[in-house]
Amino acid sequence: MKNSRKSWLRKRLKITLIFLLVLGLLLVGFATYTVRQSFPQESGTIQIPELKAEVTIQRDKWGIPHIYAANSHDLFMAQGYIHAQDRFWQMDFWRHIGSGRLSEMFGSSQVDTDKYLRTMGWARIAQQEIQEINAEMKAYLEAYADGVNAYLAEHQGSALSLEYAVLKFLNPGYKPEPWQILHSLTWGKVMAYDLGRNFESEIERAILLKTLNPNQVEELFPPYPQDLPVILPEFQQGEEAGEGRDNIEVLLNSPDVLPALESITKPMIALEQLIGPTGIGIGSNNWVISGQRTTTGKPILANDPHLGVQIPSIWYEVALHCTPKNAECPYNVSGFSFAGMIGVIIGHSDRIAWGVTNVQSDVMDLYIEKINSKNPNQYEVNGKWVDMQLVQETIQVAGSQPIMQTVRYTRHGPILSDVSPNLKQFKPSQPLELPQNYAVALRWTALEPSKLAYTVPQFNRAQNWQEFRTAASNYDVPAQNLVYADIDGNIGYQMPGKIPIRTKGDGRYPVPGWTDEYEWQGYIDFEKLPKSFNPPQGYIATANNLVMREYPYLITADWVYGYRAKRIVEMISQQTQPISLKDVQRIQGDDRNLNAQTLVPLLKSITVDTPRLQAAQKLLRDWNLQLGITSPAAALFEVFWKHLLADTFHDQLPEKYFPNGGDRWYAVVANLVKQPNSSWWDNRNTPKVENRDQILRQSFTKAVDELERIQSKDPKNWNWGKLHTITFRNATLGKSGVAPIEALFNRGAFATSGNGETVNANRWRANKSFEVTDIPSLRMIVDLGNLDNSVAIHTPGQSGHAFHRHYNDMLDPWRKIEYYQMLWESKNVTANTTATLRLIPKLPEKGFGSAI
């Protein structure tokens, strides 16, 4: 009996194990199928309606498509199809940001963000642009949309992307709508926001005036230093450009408006959670070197735009080739696109190359509006009440009832303070005799119809400097530093953009909206914007720094301080031998910290009286100031920098405005160390009065304490990369707070070098953590002597599909400052092709009885 029972148990156990094994295999199989079913078809033949002729798409080992088409319609249609194959979730998500429709995808958690976006009104502006668009551009955008929709017609749900399988649990009824021209045009609005938001600095300065005097606030926003480079040094004489500073009295006399300003920042922070860190502090590098300085005898152009960390990459590399190139199809171009938009944003054609960095021009002004206490939809203009424009919005919310919103507009723009849940009624301020009701409106160049979309195809087909500048004249928002080179040996620089001319003021503080005193008179004429062609120094370098020291118009009073620019210029100008592509790669990967150049001599000179502090101090004596991944000295200095900022400023600043450690704080501290007894050094929370050297010693000791606690008692084992890590997070489900879902889409953490102000700009924020927030999102180096020698890398990979081989295969080369070849000539592309896909026209189906 016992034996038979044992035998029965063994049999049951065996059956159970087999069942669990089969179930496990089925689950693995189902998971594998679910993951893989969205992977794109990369070879073979696909029939597509509305295609006019066959299109060939050759992919290389990195998954980069090289598209060959016989006409413009098919070229952009194929680009739309390929973008949708690899990145549709990203495209879908970003178009919902652009139109303020996130709640349709993600439910009530996004209602406040949608209200903010609807108040901005990007989709309304894009609709205006569609009414004004010319026939050629409309045809291009329609072809692109047709390509996207051809892919959508054959793919639904998880066959589009793994994210849709997860979204089905959260929002079962969601189904992506067809792509429209509108969705491509709102891209530019989102990017303008991503690269703008200088009104944050207006708010910060105004709020700081509540607790600091004007001189103290100005010390925290110092003028551009004389020892840092400008982009166009050939015009370097006279007074500092854009240094007129006034308007402080407006808010000094009306402190009660500050809660309204503070309230505006709340929805901005919510949006930043979705699209990554934006605006102030995010920079880029580009430079171009004339053939007189290079080994090739032709120009070399380099670009590395810095954007928030994200997966998938914000960039999608693609080559677009007309076969043949002719008047109807004038495109032969390679470089980096945005999934959702036609053409190549940064790259080179068969004739020219170009790169971009953000000017960070001051194109946003906050206006304090007087509101009629008897009618909240009226505001004062020159002593009279004027009706606001009211726009009704309906926000659809997944799993809930629609929400109605009224967006109020004054003559300056939307009332941003309406989208804050904490808008307060304020007491009158006697000096300005203000009424009780206020609102804060935003005037911004991006809230007017734009011609930005025209620029991309015009750049892509430009043959020379004149045609390039004609294209640049449409690059109205956001303003950029464009560098240029061509195969004839020319180099150039052009700043395009709508830059306002103000009647009064410099845009640094919010201003009264009830008079005409602070109105914009118009924009700087394009022909008067800074430019340079074949300058005598033989190179042009930009890193968001001051353009020129003498300029009759205000571009901004808050330039990015040129620490990255200084290092780039040093490495170009001090090179005694002709500069090679390898030299340019070394410049892009440079980790030298110019802040350490200022502070390390002081740290070496302070007296420390314990062996462990002396051992730490010795690290700095032998340090080359490079923030290398494994460097102990780099770890010590950056941890010290975090503590120095906290020990110096946290006692006097609101927590929200604790120093983030970026370029502005380099300049602030560089000024302060020359004043050993400045009141900033004193800690208000202690009875004694501290000076510079005491704070330096205190912060250095804290840094050693922290590193001993978290890494090692032995300074030689300290490691910057173990602190300074990067995690690539999916902008939506990768921040869900559900660990298993996040694990599907996120990748990291990975050790990285540098910081936000090294040329290799991997930014961390001293008021948060050492985790990297912004990165060189791509690196590109173009050899105008032989385009096939050009190299690039972006990160983390071409594909938007989690677990695809190209999802994060570029990550390690990117971290190591390695590159791949930007394949160009067709024979080189063919020799390196790993998959070939042919898109062919779909013939109309023959009806019954038709001839066969």
Coordinates of C-alpha atoms in Angstrom, one line a residue, residues 64-298:
I64 CA 20.3 52.5 -39.9
P65 CA 18.2 52.7 -43.1
H66 CA 19.4 54.1 -46.4
I67 CA 16.3 54.9 -48.4
Y68 CA 16.5 55.1 -52.3
A69 CA 13.5 56.5 -54.1
A70 CA 12.7 57.8 -57.6
N71 CA 10.6 60.7 -56.5
S72 CA 10.0 63.0 -53.5
H73 CA 6.6 61.6 -52.6
D74 CA 8.0 58.1 -52.3
L75 CA 11.1 59.2 -50.4
F76 CA 9.1 60.9 -47.6
M77 CA 6.4 58.2 -47.7
A78 CA 9.1 55.6 -47.1
Q79 CA 10.6 57.7 -44.3
G80 CA 7.2 57.8 -42.6
Y81 CA 6.8 54.0 -43.0
I82 CA 10.3 53.3 -41.6
H83 CA 9.8 55.7 -38.6
A84 CA 6.5 53.9 -37.8
Q85 CA 8.2 50.5 -38.1
D86 CA 10.9 51.4 -35.5
R87 CA 9.4 54.2 -33.4
F88 CA 5.6 54.4 -33.5
W89 CA 5.1 54.4 -29.7
Q90 CA 7.5 57.3 -29.4
M91 CA 5.7 59.1 -32.2
D92 CA 2.3 58.4 -30.7
F93 CA 3.4 59.7 -27.3
W94 CA 5.0 62.9 -28.6
R95 CA 2.0 63.8 -30.7
H96 CA -0.2 63.5 -27.6
I97 CA 2.2 65.9 -25.8
G98 CA 2.0 68.3 -28.8
S99 CA -1.8 68.4 -28.7
G100 CA -2.3 68.2 -24.9
R101 CA -4.0 64.8 -25.1
L102 CA -2.0 62.7 -22.7
S103 CA -5.1 61.9 -20.6
E104 CA -6.6 59.9 -23.6
M105 CA -3.7 57.5 -23.3
F106 CA -2.9 57.5 -19.5
G107 CA -6.0 58.7 -17.8
S108 CA -6.7 61.2 -15.1
S109 CA -3.1 61.4 -13.8
Q110 CA -2.3 63.6 -16.9
V111 CA -5.2 66.0 -16.7
D112 CA -3.2 68.9 -15.1
T113 CA -0.4 68.4 -17.7
D114 CA -3.0 68.5 -20.5
K115 CA -4.5 71.7 -19.1
Y116 CA -1.1 73.3 -19.2
L117 CA -0.4 72.1 -22.8
R118 CA -3.9 73.2 -24.0
T119 CA -3.2 76.6 -22.4
M120 CA 0.0 76.8 -24.4
G121 CA -2.1 75.9 -27.4
W122 CA 0.5 74.3 -29.7
A123 CA -2.1 72.3 -31.7
R124 CA -4.1 75.5 -32.4
I125 CA -1.1 77.2 -33.8
A126 CA -0.1 74.2 -35.9
Q127 CA -3.7 74.2 -37.3
Q128 CA -3.1 77.8 -38.4
E129 CA 0.2 76.8 -40.0
I130 CA -1.6 74.1 -42.0
Q131 CA -3.9 76.7 -43.5
E132 CA -0.9 78.8 -44.7
I133 CA 1.4 75.9 -45.8
N134 CA 2.5 75.9 -49.5
A135 CA 1.6 73.1 -51.9
E136 CA 5.1 71.5 -51.9
M137 CA 5.4 71.3 -48.2
K138 CA 1.9 70.0 -47.8
A139 CA 2.6 67.3 -50.3
Y140 CA 5.7 66.2 -48.4
L141 CA 3.9 66.1 -45.1
E142 CA 0.9 64.2 -46.6
A143 CA 3.3 61.6 -48.2
Y144 CA 5.0 61.1 -44.8
A145 CA 1.6 60.7 -43.1
D146 CA 0.5 58.2 -45.8
G147 CA 3.6 56.2 -45.1
V148 CA 2.9 56.1 -41.3
N149 CA -0.7 55.2 -42.0
A150 CA 0.2 52.4 -44.4
Y151 CA 2.1 50.8 -41.5
L152 CA -0.7 51.4 -39.1
A153 CA -3.2 49.7 -41.5
E154 CA -1.3 46.4 -41.1
H155 CA -0.3 46.6 -37.4
Q156 CA -2.4 47.1 -34.3
G157 CA -1.9 46.7 -30.5
S158 CA 1.2 44.9 -29.4
A159 CA 2.2 44.3 -33.1
L160 CA 3.0 48.1 -33.1
S161 CA 5.1 48.1 -30.0
L162 CA 5.3 46.2 -26.7
E163 CA 4.1 49.3 -24.8
Y164 CA 0.7 48.8 -26.3
A165 CA 0.5 45.3 -24.7
V166 CA 1.1 46.9 -21.3
L167 CA -1.2 49.9 -22.0
K168 CA -4.0 47.5 -22.8
F169 CA -4.2 46.6 -19.0
L170 CA -4.3 50.3 -18.1
N171 CA -6.5 51.6 -20.9
P172 CA -8.2 48.7 -22.8
G173 CA -10.1 50.9 -25.2
Y174 CA -7.1 52.9 -26.6
K175 CA -6.4 52.6 -30.3
P176 CA -4.0 54.9 -32.1
E177 CA -5.6 57.2 -34.6
P178 CA -4.2 57.8 -38.1
W179 CA -1.3 60.2 -38.5
Q180 CA -2.0 63.7 -39.6
I181 CA 0.1 66.7 -40.8
L182 CA -0.8 68.3 -37.5
H183 CA 1.2 65.7 -35.6
S184 CA 4.3 66.4 -37.5
L185 CA 4.0 70.2 -37.0
T186 CA 3.5 70.0 -33.3
W187 CA 6.9 68.3 -33.0
G188 CA 8.6 71.7 -33.6
K189 CA 6.5 73.2 -30.7
V190 CA 7.5 70.6 -28.3
M191 CA 11.2 70.9 -29.3
A192 CA 11.0 74.7 -28.9
Y193 CA 9.7 74.2 -25.4
D194 CA 12.4 71.6 -24.7
L195 CA 15.1 74.1 -25.7
G196 CA 13.4 77.2 -24.3
R197 CA 11.7 78.2 -21.1
N198 CA 13.9 81.1 -20.2
F199 CA 10.8 82.4 -18.3
E200 CA 11.9 80.0 -15.5
S201 CA 14.8 82.4 -14.8
E202 CA 12.4 85.3 -14.7
I203 CA 10.4 83.5 -12.1
E204 CA 13.5 82.5 -10.1
R205 CA 14.9 86.0 -10.0
A206 CA 11.6 87.5 -9.0
I207 CA 11.1 85.0 -6.1
L208 CA 14.7 85.4 -4.9
L209 CA 14.0 89.2 -4.5
K210 CA 11.6 88.2 -1.7
T211 CA 14.5 87.2 0.6
L212 CA 17.6 88.8 -1.1
N213 CA 18.5 92.3 -2.0
P214 CA 18.9 93.2 -5.7
N215 CA 22.7 93.1 -5.5
Q216 CA 22.7 89.6 -4.1
V217 CA 20.3 88.4 -6.8
E218 CA 22.6 89.9 -9.5
E219 CA 25.6 88.1 -7.9
L220 CA 23.7 84.8 -8.5
F221 CA 23.2 85.8 -12.2
P222 CA 26.6 87.3 -13.0
P223 CA 27.4 88.9 -16.4
Y224 CA 29.3 86.9 -19.0
P225 CA 33.0 86.8 -17.9
Q226 CA 35.6 88.6 -20.0
D227 CA 37.9 85.6 -19.9
L228 CA 35.4 83.2 -21.7
P229 CA 35.2 83.1 -25.5
V230 CA 32.6 84.4 -27.8
I231 CA 31.4 82.7 -31.0
L232 CA 32.4 85.5 -33.3
P233 CA 35.6 87.0 -31.9
E234 CA 36.2 88.9 -35.1
F235 CA 33.5 91.3 -33.9
Q236 CA 34.9 91.4 -30.4
Q237 CA 35.1 95.0 -29.3
G238 CA 33.1 97.6 -27.4
E239 CA 30.5 97.0 -24.8
E240 CA 29.2 93.6 -23.7
A241 CA 26.2 92.5 -25.8
G242 CA 22.9 92.2 -24.0
E243 CA 24.1 93.4 -20.6
G244 CA 21.5 96.1 -20.1
R245 CA 19.8 95.1 -16.8
D246 CA 16.8 96.8 -15.3
N247 CA 13.1 96.1 -14.4
I248 CA 13.9 95.0 -10.9
E249 CA 11.8 97.7 -9.4
V250 CA 8.6 96.3 -10.9
L251 CA 8.6 93.2 -8.6
L252 CA 10.3 94.9 -5.7
N253 CA 7.3 97.1 -5.4
S254 CA 4.8 94.2 -5.8
P255 CA 5.9 91.2 -3.8
D256 CA 2.3 90.0 -3.5
V257 CA 2.5 88.7 -7.1
L258 CA 5.1 86.1 -6.2
P259 CA 2.7 83.3 -5.2
A260 CA 1.2 83.5 -8.8
L261 CA 4.7 83.2 -10.3
E262 CA 5.6 80.3 -8.0
S263 CA 2.4 78.5 -8.9
I264 CA 3.2 78.5 -12.6
T265 CA 6.2 76.2 -12.1
K266 CA 4.1 73.2 -10.8
P267 CA 2.8 72.0 -14.2
M268 CA 6.2 72.7 -15.8
I269 CA 7.7 70.2 -13.4
A270 CA 5.0 67.6 -14.3
L271 CA 5.8 68.0 -18.0
E272 CA 9.5 67.7 -17.3
Q273 CA 8.9 64.2 -15.8
L274 CA 7.6 63.2 -19.3
I275 CA 10.0 64.8 -21.8
G276 CA 13.1 65.0 -19.6
P277 CA 15.0 68.0 -18.3
T278 CA 14.4 71.0 -20.5
G279 CA 15.3 74.6 -21.0
I280 CA 17.9 76.4 -18.9
G281 CA 21.1 74.5 -18.4
I282 CA 20.7 72.1 -21.4
G283 CA 23.3 72.9 -24.0
S284 CA 25.1 71.6 -27.0
N285 CA 28.5 71.9 -28.8
N286 CA 29.3 72.4 -32.5
W287 CA 32.3 73.6 -34.3
V288 CA 33.6 73.7 -37.8
I289 CA 37.3 73.9 -38.8
S290 CA 38.6 75.3 -42.1
G291 CA 40.7 73.1 -44.4
Q292 CA 43.7 75.4 -43.7
R293 CA 43.8 73.8 -40.2
T294 CA 43.0 70.2 -41.1
T295 CA 44.9 67.2 -42.3
T296 CA 42.5 66.7 -45.2
G297 CA 42.7 70.3 -46.6
K298 CA 38.9 70.5 -46.4

